[in-house]
mmCIF file of C-alpha atoms in Angstrom:
data_model
loop_
_atom_site.group_PDB
_atom_site.id
_atom_site.type_symbol
_atom_site.label_atom_id
_atom_site.label_comp_id
_atom_site.label_asym_id
_atom_site.label_seq_id
_atom_site.Cartn_x
_atom_site.Cartn_y
_atom_site.Cartn_z
ATOM 1 C CA CYS Q 18 -22.668 -11.307 13.823
ATOM 2 C CA VAL Q 19 -21.364 -11.774 17.354
ATOM 3 C CA ARG Q 20 -18.545 -9.878 19.046
ATOM 4 C CA LEU Q 21 -17.231 -11.599 22.166
ATOM 5 C CA TYR Q 22 -16.062 -9.345 25.023
ATOM 6 C CA GLY Q 23 -15.546 -11.814 27.853
ATOM 7 C CA GLU Q 24 -17.011 -14.508 30.071
ATOM 8 C CA GLU Q 25 -18.243 -14.501 33.645
ATOM 9 C CA ALA Q 26 -19.673 -17.460 35.590
ATOM 10 C CA GLY Q 27 -19.988 -19.446 32.392
ATOM 11 C CA VAL Q 28 -21.970 -16.726 30.603
ATOM 12 C CA LEU Q 29 -20.543 -15.048 27.498
ATOM 13 C CA ASP Q 30 -20.590 -11.239 27.280
ATOM 14 C CA VAL Q 31 -21.282 -10.380 23.636
ATOM 15 C CA ASP Q 32 -22.356 -7.628 21.261
ATOM 16 C CA LEU Q 33 -24.866 -8.609 18.568
ATOM 17 C CA TYR Q 34 -24.889 -6.988 15.118
ATOM 18 C CA ASP Q 35 -27.552 -7.332 12.428
ATOM 19 C CA THR Q 36 -25.510 -7.423 9.216
ATOM 20 C CA SER Q 37 -28.308 -8.392 6.833
ATOM 21 C CA GLY Q 38 -28.681 -4.890 5.380
ATOM 22 C CA ASP Q 39 -26.341 -2.263 3.943
ATOM 23 C CA VAL Q 40 -25.636 -0.842 7.410
ATOM 24 C CA ASP Q 41 -24.542 -2.974 10.376
ATOM 25 C CA ILE Q 42 -26.900 -2.425 13.313
ATOM 26 C CA ASN Q 43 -25.863 -2.816 16.956
ATOM 27 C CA VAL Q 44 -28.769 -4.692 18.569
ATOM 28 C CA ALA Q 45 -28.012 -3.410 22.073
ATOM 29 C CA ALA Q 46 -28.057 0.165 20.818
ATOM 30 C CA GLU Q 47 -31.460 -0.271 19.222
ATOM 31 C CA ILE Q 48 -32.889 -1.677 22.474
ATOM 32 C CA ILE Q 49 -31.442 1.248 24.443
ATOM 33 C CA VAL Q 50 -32.764 3.824 21.974
ATOM 34 C CA ALA Q 51 -36.220 2.210 22.150
ATOM 35 C CA GLY Q 52 -36.208 2.711 25.921
ATOM 36 C CA PHE Q 53 -36.290 -0.957 26.902
ATOM 37 C CA ALA Q 54 -32.813 -0.979 28.474
ATOM 38 C CA THR Q 55 -30.059 1.233 29.822
ATOM 39 C CA SER Q 56 -26.317 0.965 29.470
ATOM 40 C CA ALA Q 57 -24.465 -1.371 31.845
ATOM 41 C CA ALA Q 58 -22.500 1.701 32.824
ATOM 42 C CA ALA Q 59 -25.018 3.049 35.334
ATOM 43 C CA PRO Q 60 -25.888 6.676 34.634
ATOM 44 C CA GLY Q 61 -24.842 8.825 37.545
ATOM 45 C CA PRO Q 62 -25.405 12.530 37.980
ATOM 46 C CA ASP Q 63 -22.199 13.445 36.177
ATOM 47 C CA GLU Q 64 -22.335 10.743 33.509
ATOM 48 C CA VAL Q 65 -23.436 11.023 29.931
ATOM 49 C CA THR Q 66 -26.479 8.820 29.480
ATOM 50 C CA SER Q 67 -27.242 9.047 25.789
ATOM 51 C CA ALA Q 68 -27.113 5.869 23.719
ATOM 52 C CA THR Q 69 -24.829 7.610 21.252
ATOM 53 C CA ALA Q 70 -22.193 8.310 23.893
ATOM 54 C CA THR Q 71 -22.451 4.748 25.173
ATOM 55 C CA LEU Q 72 -21.851 3.334 21.712
ATOM 56 C CA THR Q 73 -18.965 5.692 21.042
ATOM 57 C CA SER Q 74 -17.082 4.324 24.031
ATOM 58 C CA GLN Q 75 -17.606 0.759 22.781
ATOM 59 C CA SER Q 76 -17.548 1.316 19.040
ATOM 60 C CA VAL Q 77 -15.086 -0.360 16.714
ATOM 61 C CA PRO Q 78 -12.878 1.668 14.351
ATOM 62 C CA HIS Q 79 -14.701 2.180 11.059
ATOM 63 C CA ARG Q 80 -13.578 3.179 7.590
ATOM 64 C CA SER Q 81 -15.874 6.222 7.580
ATOM 65 C CA THR Q 82 -14.190 7.819 10.602
ATOM 66 C CA PHE Q 83 -10.661 6.415 10.406
ATOM 67 C CA PRO Q 84 -7.913 9.029 9.829
ATOM 68 C CA VAL Q 85 -6.796 9.176 6.194
ATOM 69 C CA GLY Q 86 -3.189 9.622 5.102
ATOM 70 C CA GLN Q 87 -2.240 12.752 3.209
ATOM 71 C CA LEU Q 88 0.363 13.697 0.620
ATOM 72 C CA PRO Q 89 1.396 17.241 -0.358
ATOM 73 C CA ARG Q 90 -0.971 18.936 -2.790
ATOM 74 C CA ASN Q 91 1.774 21.099 -4.277
ATOM 75 C CA GLY Q 92 5.493 20.916 -4.879
ATOM 76 C CA VAL Q 93 7.654 17.879 -5.552
ATOM 77 C CA PHE Q 94 7.892 15.000 -3.082
ATOM 78 C CA GLN Q 95 9.001 11.377 -2.826
ATOM 79 C CA VAL Q 96 6.667 8.359 -2.814
ATOM 80 C CA LEU Q 97 6.891 4.580 -2.636
ATOM 81 C CA VAL Q 98 4.439 2.631 -4.786
ATOM 82 C CA THR Q 99 2.963 -0.157 -2.652
ATOM 83 C CA ASP Q 100 0.271 -1.685 -4.881
ATOM 84 C CA ILE Q 101 -0.711 -1.368 -8.547
ATOM 85 C CA ARG Q 102 -4.100 -2.369 -9.957
ATOM 86 C CA SER Q 103 -3.777 -0.300 -13.149
ATOM 87 C CA PRO Q 104 -2.272 3.061 -14.200
ATOM 88 C CA SER Q 105 -5.544 4.628 -13.035
ATOM 89 C CA SER Q 106 -5.583 2.877 -9.676
ATOM 90 C CA PHE Q 107 -2.535 2.375 -7.514
ATOM 91 C CA SER Q 108 -1.441 3.074 -3.951
ATOM 92 C CA VAL Q 109 1.580 4.916 -2.625
ATOM 93 C CA GLN Q 110 3.110 5.768 0.714
ATOM 94 C CA SER Q 111 5.116 8.859 1.538
ATOM 95 C CA GLY Q 112 8.766 8.423 0.579
ATOM 96 C CA ASN Q 113 9.934 10.818 3.272
ATOM 97 C CA ASN Q 114 12.519 8.990 5.378
ATOM 98 C CA GLU Q 115 10.801 9.844 8.666
ATOM 99 C CA ASP Q 116 7.457 8.631 7.302
ATOM 100 C CA ILE Q 117 9.043 5.379 6.094
ATOM 101 C CA ILE Q 118 10.461 4.704 9.546
ATOM 102 C CA ALA Q 119 7.117 5.499 11.194
ATOM 103 C CA SER Q 120 5.279 3.181 8.786
ATOM 104 C CA ASN Q 121 7.711 0.343 9.441
ATOM 105 C CA ASP Q 122 7.428 0.877 13.186
ATOM 106 C CA LEU Q 123 3.630 0.725 12.903
ATOM 107 C CA VAL Q 124 3.672 -2.631 11.111
ATOM 108 C CA GLU Q 125 6.331 -4.126 13.376
ATOM 109 C CA GLY Q 126 4.566 -2.847 16.485
ATOM 110 C CA LEU Q 127 1.251 -4.407 15.511
ATOM 111 C CA GLY Q 128 2.948 -7.713 14.792
ATOM 112 C CA GLU Q 129 4.718 -7.651 18.135
ATOM 113 C CA VAL Q 130 1.511 -6.978 20.050
ATOM 114 C CA LEU Q 131 -0.466 -9.707 18.276
ATOM 115 C CA LYS Q 132 2.204 -12.376 17.802
ATOM 116 C CA ASP Q 133 1.021 -14.492 20.752
ATOM 117 C CA THR Q 134 -2.668 -13.576 20.572
ATOM 118 C CA PRO Q 135 -4.927 -16.607 19.943
ATOM 119 C CA PRO Q 136 -8.007 -16.365 17.704
ATOM 120 C CA VAL Q 137 -11.010 -14.805 19.444
ATOM 121 C CA SER Q 138 -13.859 -17.298 19.482
ATOM 122 C CA GLY Q 139 -17.012 -15.797 17.990
ATOM 123 C CA TYR Q 140 -15.250 -12.706 16.615
ATOM 124 C CA CYS Q 141 -16.496 -11.613 13.200
ATOM 125 C CA PRO Q 142 -15.424 -8.174 11.948
ATOM 126 C CA ILE Q 143 -18.293 -6.182 10.491
ATOM 127 C CA LEU Q 144 -18.532 -4.443 7.139
ATOM 128 C CA GLY Q 145 -16.364 -1.312 7.130
ATOM 129 C CA GLU Q 146 -14.567 -2.198 10.343
ATOM 130 C CA VAL Q 147 -10.838 -1.530 10.538
ATOM 131 C CA CYS Q 148 -9.397 -4.644 12.109
ATOM 132 C CA SER Q 149 -6.190 -6.668 12.223
ATOM 133 C CA ALA Q 150 -5.841 -9.279 9.490
ATOM 134 C CA ARG Q 151 -3.168 -11.859 8.798
ATOM 135 C CA TYR Q 152 -1.796 -11.648 5.246
ATOM 136 C CA SER Q 153 -1.595 -15.106 3.683
ATOM 137 C CA GLU Q 154 1.650 -14.496 1.785
ATOM 138 C CA ASP Q 155 3.838 -13.751 4.819
ATOM 139 C CA GLY Q 156 1.644 -14.661 7.801
ATOM 140 C CA ALA Q 157 2.122 -11.210 9.334
ATOM 141 C CA TRP Q 158 -0.551 -9.003 10.914
ATOM 142 C CA TYR Q 159 -1.585 -5.763 9.221
ATOM 143 C CA ARG Q 160 -4.304 -3.160 9.624
ATOM 144 C CA ALA Q 161 -7.166 -3.868 7.229
ATOM 145 C CA VAL Q 162 -10.638 -2.623 6.404
ATOM 146 C CA VAL Q 163 -13.436 -5.127 5.796
ATOM 147 C CA ASP Q 164 -14.867 -4.749 2.275
ATOM 148 C CA SER Q 165 -17.383 -7.581 2.489
ATOM 149 C CA VAL Q 166 -18.512 -10.371 4.803
ATOM 150 C CA SER Q 167 -19.581 -13.805 3.548
ATOM 151 C CA ALA Q 168 -23.171 -14.894 4.124
ATOM 152 C CA ASP Q 169 -22.069 -17.480 6.683
ATOM 153 C CA HIS Q 170 -19.767 -14.954 8.416
ATOM 154 C CA ARG Q 171 -16.815 -17.310 8.101
ATOM 155 C CA THR Q 172 -14.697 -15.276 5.679
ATOM 156 C CA VAL Q 173 -14.160 -11.612 4.819
ATOM 157 C CA ASP Q 174 -12.634 -9.634 1.968
ATOM 158 C CA VAL Q 175 -10.216 -6.982 3.171
ATOM 159 C CA THR Q 176 -7.998 -4.153 1.952
ATOM 160 C CA PHE Q 177 -4.770 -3.543 3.849
ATOM 161 C CA ILE Q 178 -4.994 0.174 4.587
ATOM 162 C CA ASP Q 179 -1.263 0.813 4.900
ATOM 163 C CA PHE Q 180 -0.394 -0.728 1.516
ATOM 164 C CA GLY Q 181 -3.562 -0.712 -0.628
ATOM 165 C CA ASN Q 182 -3.548 -4.384 -1.640
ATOM 166 C CA SER Q 183 -6.583 -6.584 -1.086
ATOM 167 C CA GLU Q 184 -7.204 -10.185 -0.151
ATOM 168 C CA CYS Q 185 -10.388 -12.209 -0.552
ATOM 169 C CA ASN Q 186 -11.846 -15.011 1.539
ATOM 170 C CA VAL Q 187 -9.791 -14.346 4.644
ATOM 171 C CA ASP Q 188 -10.849 -16.759 7.396
ATOM 172 C CA VAL Q 189 -12.321 -14.805 10.314
ATOM 173 C CA MET Q 190 -9.978 -16.827 12.535
ATOM 174 C CA SER Q 191 -7.180 -14.844 10.836
ATOM 175 C CA THR Q 192 -8.683 -11.548 11.987
ATOM 176 C CA LEU Q 193 -8.591 -9.803 15.344
ATOM 177 C CA PRO Q 194 -9.925 -6.513 16.736
ATOM 178 C CA LEU Q 195 -7.455 -3.701 16.075
ATOM 179 C CA PRO Q 196 -5.694 -2.778 19.342
ATOM 180 C CA GLU Q 197 -6.605 0.720 20.508
ATOM 181 C CA GLN Q 198 -3.028 2.035 20.250
ATOM 182 C CA PHE Q 199 -3.083 1.396 16.480
ATOM 183 C CA GLN Q 200 -6.397 3.140 15.813
ATOM 184 C CA HIS Q 201 -5.064 6.696 15.647
ATOM 185 C CA GLN Q 202 -2.297 6.566 13.017
ATOM 186 C CA PRO Q 203 -3.652 7.561 9.586
ATOM 187 C CA MET Q 204 -3.924 5.031 6.786
ATOM 188 C CA GLN Q 205 -0.463 4.936 5.213
ATOM 189 C CA ALA Q 206 -1.639 4.021 1.691
ATOM 190 C CA VAL Q 207 -2.957 6.849 -0.491
ATOM 191 C CA GLU Q 208 -5.097 6.052 -3.535
ATOM 192 C CA CYS Q 209 -3.645 7.570 -6.720
ATOM 193 C CA SER Q 210 -4.003 7.695 -10.498
ATOM 194 C CA LEU Q 211 -1.409 8.532 -13.162
ATOM 195 C CA TYR Q 212 -1.919 12.087 -14.396
ATOM 196 C CA GLY Q 213 -2.230 13.138 -18.021
ATOM 197 C CA VAL Q 214 -2.746 9.777 -19.738
ATOM 198 C CA GLN Q 215 -5.504 7.326 -20.518
ATOM 199 C CA ALA Q 216 -5.626 3.829 -21.962
ATOM 200 C CA ALA Q 217 -4.616 3.678 -25.620
ATOM 201 C CA GLY Q 218 -7.447 1.305 -26.453
ATOM 202 C CA PRO Q 219 -10.917 1.625 -24.939
ATOM 203 C CA PRO Q 220 -12.354 1.052 -22.559
ATOM 204 C CA ASP Q 221 -9.865 -0.099 -19.927
ATOM 205 C CA TRP Q 222 -6.166 -0.453 -19.353
ATOM 206 C CA SER Q 223 -4.644 -3.608 -20.805
ATOM 207 C CA GLN Q 224 -2.832 -6.099 -18.622
ATOM 208 C CA ALA Q 225 0.306 -5.277 -20.582
ATOM 209 C CA ALA Q 226 0.012 -1.628 -19.530
ATOM 210 C CA THR Q 227 -0.339 -2.604 -15.880
ATOM 211 C CA ASP Q 228 2.586 -5.033 -16.125
ATOM 212 C CA LEU Q 229 4.801 -2.339 -17.655
ATOM 213 C CA LEU Q 230 3.861 0.095 -14.904
ATOM 214 C CA LYS Q 231 4.885 -2.523 -12.347
ATOM 215 C CA GLU Q 232 8.280 -2.759 -14.084
ATOM 216 C CA LEU Q 233 8.698 1.017 -14.228
ATOM 217 C CA ALA Q 234 7.507 1.566 -10.649
ATOM 218 C CA PRO Q 235 8.524 -1.545 -8.686
ATOM 219 C CA MET Q 236 7.377 -1.976 -5.105
ATOM 220 C CA TYR Q 237 9.051 0.332 -2.585
ATOM 221 C CA LYS Q 238 11.268 2.089 -5.119
ATOM 222 C CA LYS Q 239 11.447 5.821 -4.444
ATOM 223 C CA LEU Q 240 9.885 7.907 -7.180
ATOM 224 C CA THR Q 241 9.499 11.648 -7.549
ATOM 225 C CA ALA Q 242 5.877 12.789 -7.558
ATOM 226 C CA THR Q 243 3.943 15.950 -8.289
ATOM 227 C CA ALA Q 244 0.250 16.185 -7.405
ATOM 228 C CA ARG Q 245 -1.722 17.768 -10.237
ATOM 229 C CA ASP Q 246 -5.352 17.224 -9.279
ATOM 230 C CA GLU Q 247 -7.760 14.983 -7.399
ATOM 231 C CA ARG Q 248 -10.595 12.956 -8.879
ATOM 232 C CA ARG Q 249 -13.115 10.651 -7.207
ATOM 233 C CA GLY Q 250 -10.971 10.386 -4.103
ATOM 234 C CA ALA Q 251 -7.752 9.580 -5.968
ATOM 235 C CA LEU Q 252 -4.754 11.912 -6.164
ATOM 236 C CA LEU Q 253 -3.578 12.475 -9.758
ATOM 237 C CA LEU Q 254 0.203 12.170 -9.782
ATOM 238 C CA GLU Q 255 2.979 12.786 -12.238
ATOM 239 C CA LEU Q 256 5.629 10.160 -11.508
ATOM 240 C CA THR Q 257 9.289 10.410 -12.434
ATOM 241 C CA ASP Q 258 12.120 7.939 -11.891
ATOM 242 C CA SER Q 259 15.364 9.822 -11.224
ATOM 243 C CA SER Q 260 17.399 6.858 -9.969
ATOM 244 C CA SER Q 261 19.536 6.658 -13.146
ATOM 245 C CA GLY Q 262 20.486 10.327 -13.022
ATOM 246 C CA ASP Q 263 17.975 11.263 -15.713
ATOM 247 C CA ASP Q 264 14.354 12.145 -15.081
ATOM 248 C CA VAL Q 265 12.288 9.386 -16.706
ATOM 249 C CA SER Q 266 8.567 10.138 -16.978
ATOM 250 C CA ILE Q 267 6.511 7.041 -16.159
ATOM 251 C CA ALA Q 268 3.557 8.299 -18.209
ATOM 252 C CA GLN Q 269 5.785 8.986 -21.213
ATOM 253 C CA GLN Q 270 7.165 5.449 -21.078
ATOM 254 C CA LEU Q 271 3.633 4.030 -21.207
ATOM 255 C CA VAL Q 272 2.822 6.241 -24.223
ATOM 256 C CA ARG Q 273 6.020 5.240 -26.045
ATOM 257 C CA ALA Q 274 5.188 1.570 -25.511
ATOM 258 C CA GLY Q 275 1.774 2.121 -27.115
ATOM 259 C CA HIS Q 276 -0.203 1.364 -23.963
ATOM 260 C CA ALA Q 277 -1.365 4.925 -23.279
ATOM 261 C CA ARG Q 278 -2.038 8.279 -24.885
ATOM 262 C CA PHE Q 279 -1.732 11.787 -23.523
ATOM 263 C CA VAL Q 280 -4.900 13.701 -22.683
#
């Protein structure tokens, strides 16, 4: 995989990555570590000369080190559901008004910065990279993490880290490096699971159960949440809809419809 940095006197300045294995390897870094080359940034008496420091200054944002969004672990708070895969796997954002404004500003800011940016010839985001990706449904730019790269490096599968939804076979021409000013805000989407229930019929949730949850917790509707536990990286939430004046338990509605049972 090639990352293009610029061009001088007709010669392209690139980074090469070996993406054939489970871990993407920076070819330049391996040559430096082996002692066959030094960084282009000449090591002076007060400069850090290790290969690790050199790579850090040039490294791309990666899922493993990207700041993760947090929700309260106790008390009652507001959330917005942003994507539902099943009652055991859905994403939410904070429903705090200040957080909503900040999230909207983040998305609008990224779109403003990239609106006139042409595709970068030769750019191919690597596995695990947090990049900018254009969402096919609205054509807007969002922050996304690369889940997989096709063998020919022409398409990628991504998850949009501020909403939790995924898209497959995104043309690499619809991706761009994530601008530095958008690399420090935590992922807005938090992975969650509905607390206290499991699928009524083994082994997995039915499509009907997922469809009902989407009706009960429509996109961007404020719900009241209580965090009860955490399991395999997902926050276990009790969700309640109080918009009608009564507290309606989402889990209880799934049980009453026969799609779930309490555990």
